PDB file of C-alpha atoms in Angstrom:
ATOM      1  CA  MET W   1       0.000   0.000   0.000  1.00 92.00           C
ATOM      2  CA  ARG W   2       1.241   3.512  -0.727  1.00 94.00           C
ATOM      3  CA  LEU W   3       0.006   6.986   0.133  1.00 95.00           C
ATOM      4  CA  ASP W   4      -1.428   9.284  -2.553  1.00 95.00           C
ATOM      5  CA  LEU W   5      -0.383  12.616  -1.073  1.00 96.00           C
ATOM      6  CA  HIS W   6      -2.640  14.647  -3.368  1.00 96.00           C
ATOM      7  CA  HIS W   7      -5.852  13.035  -2.072  1.00 97.00           C
ATOM      8  CA  TYR W   8      -4.426  12.812   1.446  1.00 97.00           C
ATOM      9  CA  LEU W   9      -3.943  16.583   1.646  1.00 98.00           C
ATOM     10  CA  TYR W  10      -7.597  17.093   0.710  1.00 98.00           C
ATOM     11  CA  TYR W  11      -8.543  14.478   3.292  1.00 98.00           C
ATOM     12  CA  LYS W  12      -6.589  16.336   5.989  1.00 98.00           C
ATOM     13  CA  PHE W  13      -8.196  19.636   4.965  1.00 98.00           C
ATOM     14  CA  PHE W  14     -11.756  18.265   5.172  1.00 98.00           C
ATOM     15  CA  ASN W  15     -10.984  16.284   8.327  1.00 98.00           C
ATOM     16  CA  SER W  16      -9.830  19.475  10.075  1.00 97.00           C
ATOM     17  CA  LEU W  17     -12.688  21.468   8.542  1.00 98.00           C
ATOM     18  CA  PHE W  18     -15.022  18.955  10.192  1.00 98.00           C
ATOM     19  CA  THR W  19     -13.218  19.358  13.522  1.00 97.00           C
ATOM     20  CA  GLY W  20     -13.434  23.143  13.347  1.00 97.00           C
ATOM     21  CA  LEU W  21     -17.118  23.054  12.486  1.00 97.00           C
ATOM     22  CA  SER W  22     -18.002  20.524  15.168  1.00 96.00           C
ATOM     23  CA  VAL W  23     -16.054  21.855  18.171  1.00 92.00           C
ATOM     24  CA  GLY W  24     -18.938  23.941  19.488  1.00 89.00           C
ATOM     25  CA  THR W  25     -21.533  21.207  19.005  1.00 94.00           C
ATOM     26  CA  ILE W  26     -20.244  18.962  21.766  1.00 92.00           C
ATOM     27  CA  PHE W  27     -21.032  21.501  24.479  1.00 91.00           C
ATOM     28  CA  VAL W  28     -24.683  21.378  23.469  1.00 94.00           C
ATOM     29  CA  ILE W  29     -24.840  17.621  22.822  1.00 96.00           C
ATOM     30  CA  TYR W  30     -23.096  16.737  26.113  1.00 95.00           C
ATOM     31  CA  GLU W  31     -25.323  19.030  28.190  1.00 94.00           C
ATOM     32  CA  PRO W  32     -27.367  16.205  29.810  1.00 94.00           C
ATOM     33  CA  LEU W  33     -24.252  14.350  31.041  1.00 96.00           C
ATOM     34  CA  GLU W  34     -23.111  14.516  34.676  1.00 95.00           C
ATOM     35  CA  PRO W  35     -19.567  15.802  35.292  1.00 94.00           C
ATOM     36  CA  SER W  36     -18.504  12.411  36.691  1.00 96.00           C
ATOM     37  CA  ILE W  37     -18.995  10.922  33.208  1.00 95.00           C
ATOM     38  CA  TYR W  38     -16.128  13.071  31.922  1.00 95.00           C
ATOM     39  CA  SER W  39     -13.816  11.718  34.634  1.00 95.00           C
ATOM     40  CA  LEU W  40     -14.809   8.150  33.834  1.00 95.00           C
ATOM     41  CA  GLY W  41     -14.394   8.859  30.120  1.00 95.00           C
ATOM     42  CA  GLY W  42     -10.945  10.294  30.748  1.00 95.00           C
ATOM     43  CA  ILE W  43      -9.896   7.190  32.672  1.00 97.00           C
ATOM     44  CA  VAL W  44     -11.131   4.890  29.908  1.00 96.00           C
ATOM     45  CA  LEU W  45      -9.420   7.095  27.298  1.00 96.00           C
ATOM     46  CA  ALA W  46      -6.068   6.987  29.104  1.00 97.00           C
ATOM     47  CA  ILE W  47      -6.232   3.207  29.559  1.00 97.00           C
ATOM     48  CA  GLY W  48      -7.202   2.748  25.910  1.00 97.00           C
ATOM     49  CA  MET W  49      -4.289   4.900  24.736  1.00 96.00           C
ATOM     50  CA  LEU W  50      -1.917   2.887  26.939  1.00 97.00           C
ATOM     51  CA  VAL W  51      -3.124  -0.382  25.434  1.00 97.00           C
ATOM     52  CA  ILE W  52      -2.815   0.943  21.884  1.00 97.00           C
ATOM     53  CA  ALA W  53       0.715   2.250  22.591  1.00 96.00           C
ATOM     54  CA  LYS W  54       1.727  -1.232  23.731  1.00 97.00           C
ATOM     55  CA  PHE W  55       0.938  -2.530  20.231  1.00 96.00           C
ATOM     56  CA  TYR W  56       2.832   0.110  18.218  1.00 96.00           C
ATOM     57  CA  ASP W  57       5.248  -2.530  16.933  1.00 95.00           C
ATOM     58  CA  VAL W  58       2.323  -4.222  15.182  1.00 96.00           C
ATOM     59  CA  LEU W  59       0.263  -1.129  14.344  1.00 96.00           C
ATOM     60  CA  LEU W  60       2.795   1.355  12.964  1.00 96.00           C
ATOM     61  CA  ASN W  61       2.521   0.544   9.273  1.00 96.00           C
ATOM     62  CA  ILE W  62       0.516   1.914   6.382  1.00 96.00           C
ATOM     63  CA  LYS W  63      -1.963  -0.992   6.178  1.00 96.00           C
ATOM     64  CA  ARG W  64      -2.964  -0.704   9.867  1.00 97.00           C
ATOM     65  CA  TYR W  65      -3.009   3.085   9.595  1.00 97.00           C
ATOM     66  CA  PHE W  66      -5.515   2.788   6.737  1.00 97.00           C
ATOM     67  CA  GLN W  67      -7.673   0.270   8.628  1.00 97.00           C
ATOM     68  CA  ILE W  68      -7.687   2.199  11.911  1.00 98.00           C
ATOM     69  CA  GLY W  69      -8.117   5.582  10.221  1.00 97.00           C
ATOM     70  CA  LEU W  70     -11.090   4.250   8.246  1.00 98.00           C
ATOM     71  CA  LEU W  71     -12.564   2.738  11.425  1.00 98.00           C
ATOM     72  CA  VAL W  72     -12.308   6.110  13.174  1.00 98.00           C
ATOM     73  CA  GLU W  73     -14.029   7.883  10.283  1.00 98.00           C
ATOM     74  CA  LEU W  74     -16.800   5.265  10.150  1.00 98.00           C
ATOM     75  CA  VAL W  75     -17.379   5.656  13.909  1.00 98.00           C
ATOM     76  CA  ILE W  76     -17.815   9.406  13.367  1.00 98.00           C
ATOM     77  CA  LEU W  77     -20.276   8.723  10.539  1.00 98.00           C
ATOM     78  CA  VAL W  78     -22.311   6.478  12.851  1.00 98.00           C
ATOM     79  CA  LEU W  79     -22.264   9.112  15.628  1.00 97.00           C
ATOM     80  CA  ILE W  80     -23.586  11.773  13.268  1.00 98.00           C
ATOM     81  CA  THR W  81     -26.285   9.454  11.963  1.00 98.00           C
ATOM     82  CA  VAL W  82     -27.409   8.451  15.464  1.00 97.00           C
ATOM     83  CA  PHE W  83     -27.494  12.085  16.550  1.00 97.00           C
ATOM     84  CA  LEU W  84     -29.610  13.062  13.525  1.00 97.00           C
ATOM     85  CA  LEU W  85     -32.040  10.220  14.240  1.00 97.00           C
ATOM     86  CA  HIS W  86     -32.220  10.655  18.043  1.00 95.00           C
ATOM     87  CA  PRO W  87     -31.075  14.145  19.028  1.00 93.00           C
ATOM     88  CA  TYR W  88     -30.922  15.415  22.592  1.00 93.00           C
ATOM     89  CA  THR W  89     -31.601  12.372  24.699  1.00 94.00           C
ATOM     90  CA  TYR W  90     -29.376  11.339  27.581  1.00 96.00           C
ATOM     91  CA  MET W  91     -28.511   8.087  25.811  1.00 96.00           C
ATOM     92  CA  THR W  92     -27.597   9.894  22.587  1.00 96.00           C
ATOM     93  CA  ALA W  93     -25.311  12.258  24.525  1.00 96.00           C
ATOM     94  CA  LEU W  94     -23.680   9.290  26.253  1.00 96.00           C
ATOM     95  CA  PHE W  95     -23.350   7.391  22.970  1.00 97.00           C
ATOM     96  CA  VAL W  96     -21.795  10.372  21.175  1.00 96.00           C
ATOM     97  CA  TYR W  97     -19.411  11.012  24.083  1.00 96.00           C
ATOM     98  CA  ALA W  98     -18.340   7.364  24.206  1.00 96.00           C
ATOM     99  CA  GLY W  99     -17.896   7.310  20.439  1.00 96.00           C
ATOM    100  CA  TYR W 100     -15.687  10.365  20.431  1.00 95.00           C
ATOM    101  CA  GLN W 101     -13.652   8.948  23.327  1.00 95.00           C
ATOM    102  CA  LEU W 102     -13.152   5.797  21.257  1.00 96.00           C
ATOM    103  CA  THR W 103     -11.847   7.843  18.327  1.00 96.00           C
ATOM    104  CA  PHE W 104      -9.608   9.915  20.636  1.00 96.00           C
ATOM    105  CA  MET W 105      -7.978   6.670  21.868  1.00 96.00           C
ATOM    106  CA  PHE W 106      -6.438   6.344  18.417  1.00 96.00           C
ATOM    107  CA  GLY W 107      -5.415  10.013  18.191  1.00 94.00           C
ATOM    108  CA  ALA W 108      -1.805   9.647  19.359  1.00 94.00           C
ATOM    109  CA  TYR W 109      -1.378   6.510  17.267  1.00 96.00           C
ATOM    110  CA  LEU W 110      -2.699   8.204  14.126  1.00 96.00           C
ATOM    111  CA  VAL W 111      -0.353  11.183  14.548  1.00 95.00           C
ATOM    112  CA  ARG W 112       2.695   8.941  15.079  1.00 96.00           C
ATOM    113  CA  ALA W 113       1.782   6.649  12.208  1.00 96.00           C
ATOM    114  CA  GLU W 114       1.131   9.587   9.903  1.00 96.00           C
ATOM    115  CA  THR W 115       4.614  10.926  10.569  1.00 95.00           C
ATOM    116  CA  LEU W 116       6.131   7.567   9.640  1.00 95.00           C
ATOM    117  CA  ILE W 117       3.952   7.107   6.559  1.00 95.00           C
ATOM    118  CA  VAL W 118       4.311  10.604   5.117  1.00 94.00           C
ATOM    119  CA  LYS W 119       8.064  10.483   5.921  1.00 88.00           C
ATOM    120  CA  LYS W 120       9.435  13.624   4.244  1.00 93.00           C
ATOM    121  CA  ALA W 121       9.538  16.909   6.159  1.00 93.00           C
ATOM    122  CA  LEU W 122       8.280  18.857   3.138  1.00 95.00           C
ATOM    123  CA  PHE W 123       5.221  16.592   2.861  1.00 95.00           C
ATOM    124  CA  LEU W 124       4.590  16.808   6.612  1.00 95.00           C
ATOM    125  CA  THR W 125       4.634  20.586   6.255  1.00 97.00           C
ATOM    126  CA  LYS W 126       1.999  20.339   3.523  1.00 97.00           C
ATOM    127  CA  VAL W 127      -0.097  18.013   5.704  1.00 97.00           C
ATOM    128  CA  ASP W 128       0.059  20.379   8.678  1.00 97.00           C
ATOM    129  CA  VAL W 129      -0.716  23.417   6.511  1.00 98.00           C
ATOM    130  CA  ALA W 130      -3.748  21.616   5.027  1.00 98.00           C
ATOM    131  CA  LYS W 131      -4.873  20.700   8.567  1.00 97.00           C
ATOM    132  CA  GLN W 132      -4.525  24.236   9.907  1.00 98.00           C
ATOM    133  CA  ILE W 133      -6.259  25.828   6.924  1.00 98.00           C
ATOM    134  CA  GLY W 134      -9.078  23.303   7.268  1.00 98.00           C
ATOM    135  CA  TYR W 135      -9.395  23.892  11.005  1.00 97.00           C
ATOM    136  CA  LEU W 136      -9.370  27.658  10.564  1.00 98.00           C
ATOM    137  CA  GLY W 137     -11.987  27.354   7.807  1.00 97.00           C
ATOM    138  CA  GLY W 138     -14.115  25.165  10.051  1.00 97.00           C
ATOM    139  CA  MET W 139     -13.944  27.571  12.979  1.00 97.00           C
ATOM    140  CA  VAL W 140     -14.817  30.554  10.778  1.00 97.00           C
ATOM    141  CA  GLY W 141     -17.581  28.537   9.121  1.00 97.00           C
ATOM    142  CA  SER W 142     -18.922  27.533  12.520  1.00 96.00           C
ATOM    143  CA  TYR W 143     -18.929  31.118  13.745  1.00 96.00           C
ATOM    144  CA  LEU W 144     -20.743  32.327  10.619  1.00 97.00           C
ATOM    145  CA  PHE W 145     -23.201  29.410  10.741  1.00 96.00           C
ATOM    146  CA  TYR W 146     -24.276  30.236  14.305  1.00 96.00           C
ATOM    147  CA  LYS W 147     -24.561  33.938  13.437  1.00 96.00           C
ATOM    148  CA  ILE W 148     -26.582  33.370  10.257  1.00 96.00           C
ATOM    149  CA  VAL W 149     -28.797  30.367  11.063  1.00 95.00           C
ATOM    150  CA  GLN W 150     -31.461  31.353  13.556  1.00 92.00           C
ATOM    151  CA  GLY W 151     -33.111  29.130  16.166  1.00 93.00           C
ATOM    152  CA  SER W 152     -32.379  27.628  19.552  1.00 96.00           C
ATOM    153  CA  LYS W 153     -28.838  26.373  20.140  1.00 95.00           C
ATOM    154  CA  GLN W 154     -30.162  22.802  19.966  1.00 96.00           C
ATOM    155  CA  GLN W 155     -31.781  23.451  16.582  1.00 96.00           C
ATOM    156  CA  GLN W 156     -28.620  25.145  15.272  1.00 96.00           C
ATOM    157  CA  VAL W 157     -26.442  22.200  16.315  1.00 97.00           C
ATOM    158  CA  TYR W 158     -28.951  19.758  14.824  1.00 97.00           C
ATOM    159  CA  ASP W 159     -29.008  21.669  11.519  1.00 97.00           C
ATOM    160  CA  LEU W 160     -25.214  21.838  11.454  1.00 97.00           C
ATOM    161  CA  HIS W 161     -25.085  18.045  11.611  1.00 97.00           C
ATOM    162  CA  PHE W 162     -26.524  17.779   8.101  1.00 98.00           C
ATOM    163  CA  LEU W 163     -23.470  19.686   6.852  1.00 97.00           C
ATOM    164  CA  LEU W 164     -21.225  17.539   9.069  1.00 98.00           C
ATOM    165  CA  LEU W 165     -22.800  14.394   7.586  1.00 98.00           C
ATOM    166  CA  LEU W 166     -22.008  15.566   4.056  1.00 98.00           C
ATOM    167  CA  ILE W 167     -18.444  16.505   5.007  1.00 98.00           C
ATOM    168  CA  GLU W 168     -17.901  13.165   6.764  1.00 98.00           C
ATOM    169  CA  ILE W 169     -18.951  11.291   3.626  1.00 98.00           C
ATOM    170  CA  VAL W 170     -16.437  13.363   1.625  1.00 98.00           C
ATOM    171  CA  ILE W 171     -13.783  12.643   4.285  1.00 98.00           C
ATOM    172  CA  ILE W 172     -14.324   8.890   4.037  1.00 98.00           C
ATOM    173  CA  TRP W 173     -14.212   8.999   0.235  1.00 98.00           C
ATOM    174  CA  LEU W 174     -10.994  11.068   0.260  1.00 98.00           C
ATOM    175  CA  PHE W 175      -9.407   8.825   2.898  1.00 98.00           C
ATOM    176  CA  ILE W 176     -10.065   5.713   0.792  1.00 98.00           C
ATOM    177  CA  LYS W 177      -8.746   7.486  -2.334  1.00 97.00           C
ATOM    178  CA  SER W 178      -5.578   8.425  -0.415  1.00 97.00           C
ATOM    179  CA  PHE W 179      -4.336   4.834  -0.304  1.00 96.00           C
ATOM    180  CA  LYS W 180      -3.340   2.823  -3.338  1.00 93.00           C
ATOM    181  CA  ARG W 181      -2.306  -0.795  -3.562  1.00 87.00           C
ATOM    182  CA  LYS W 182       1.287  -1.347  -4.609  1.00 78.00           C
ATOM    183  CA  ARG W 183       1.686  -3.123  -7.931  1.00 69.00           C
TER     184      ARG W 183
END
């Protein structure tokens, strides 16, 4: 398997655009949760990251990076879909929180693996620039969305999830296109 940097840069841009757009949504979605849930989630997250780090010798290669990265993106797609179908219940908030914690467990791994897979400093610069431009675009887009779209904060966050759903589908498509089989 080899990395197609052209598609990967677009993937990183849209992935960070998604992050920038969605940052404010979690405060509204997580509202029903008790503070103790965050402590429990943090404990589970730390343990999960420890376990994943113990398997770096098996996981730090392009094939596993593709599989785990795709898994993370599919989990996000499921979270968005569940939220759109069942918004603002305690169970939805808990499900979304747990789902994001699951994806965060792979965060350190994905960053380390990306560095090894992209390899060259010039390409890593391009990746980080694409990420920062995407994140900045997402934050600006989020700010404008909340200023332009009227309604309660719950309705605004719900409406924003239709855009997030579309972007997540693009992210998954770009992520798959970013990896080619070696001939």
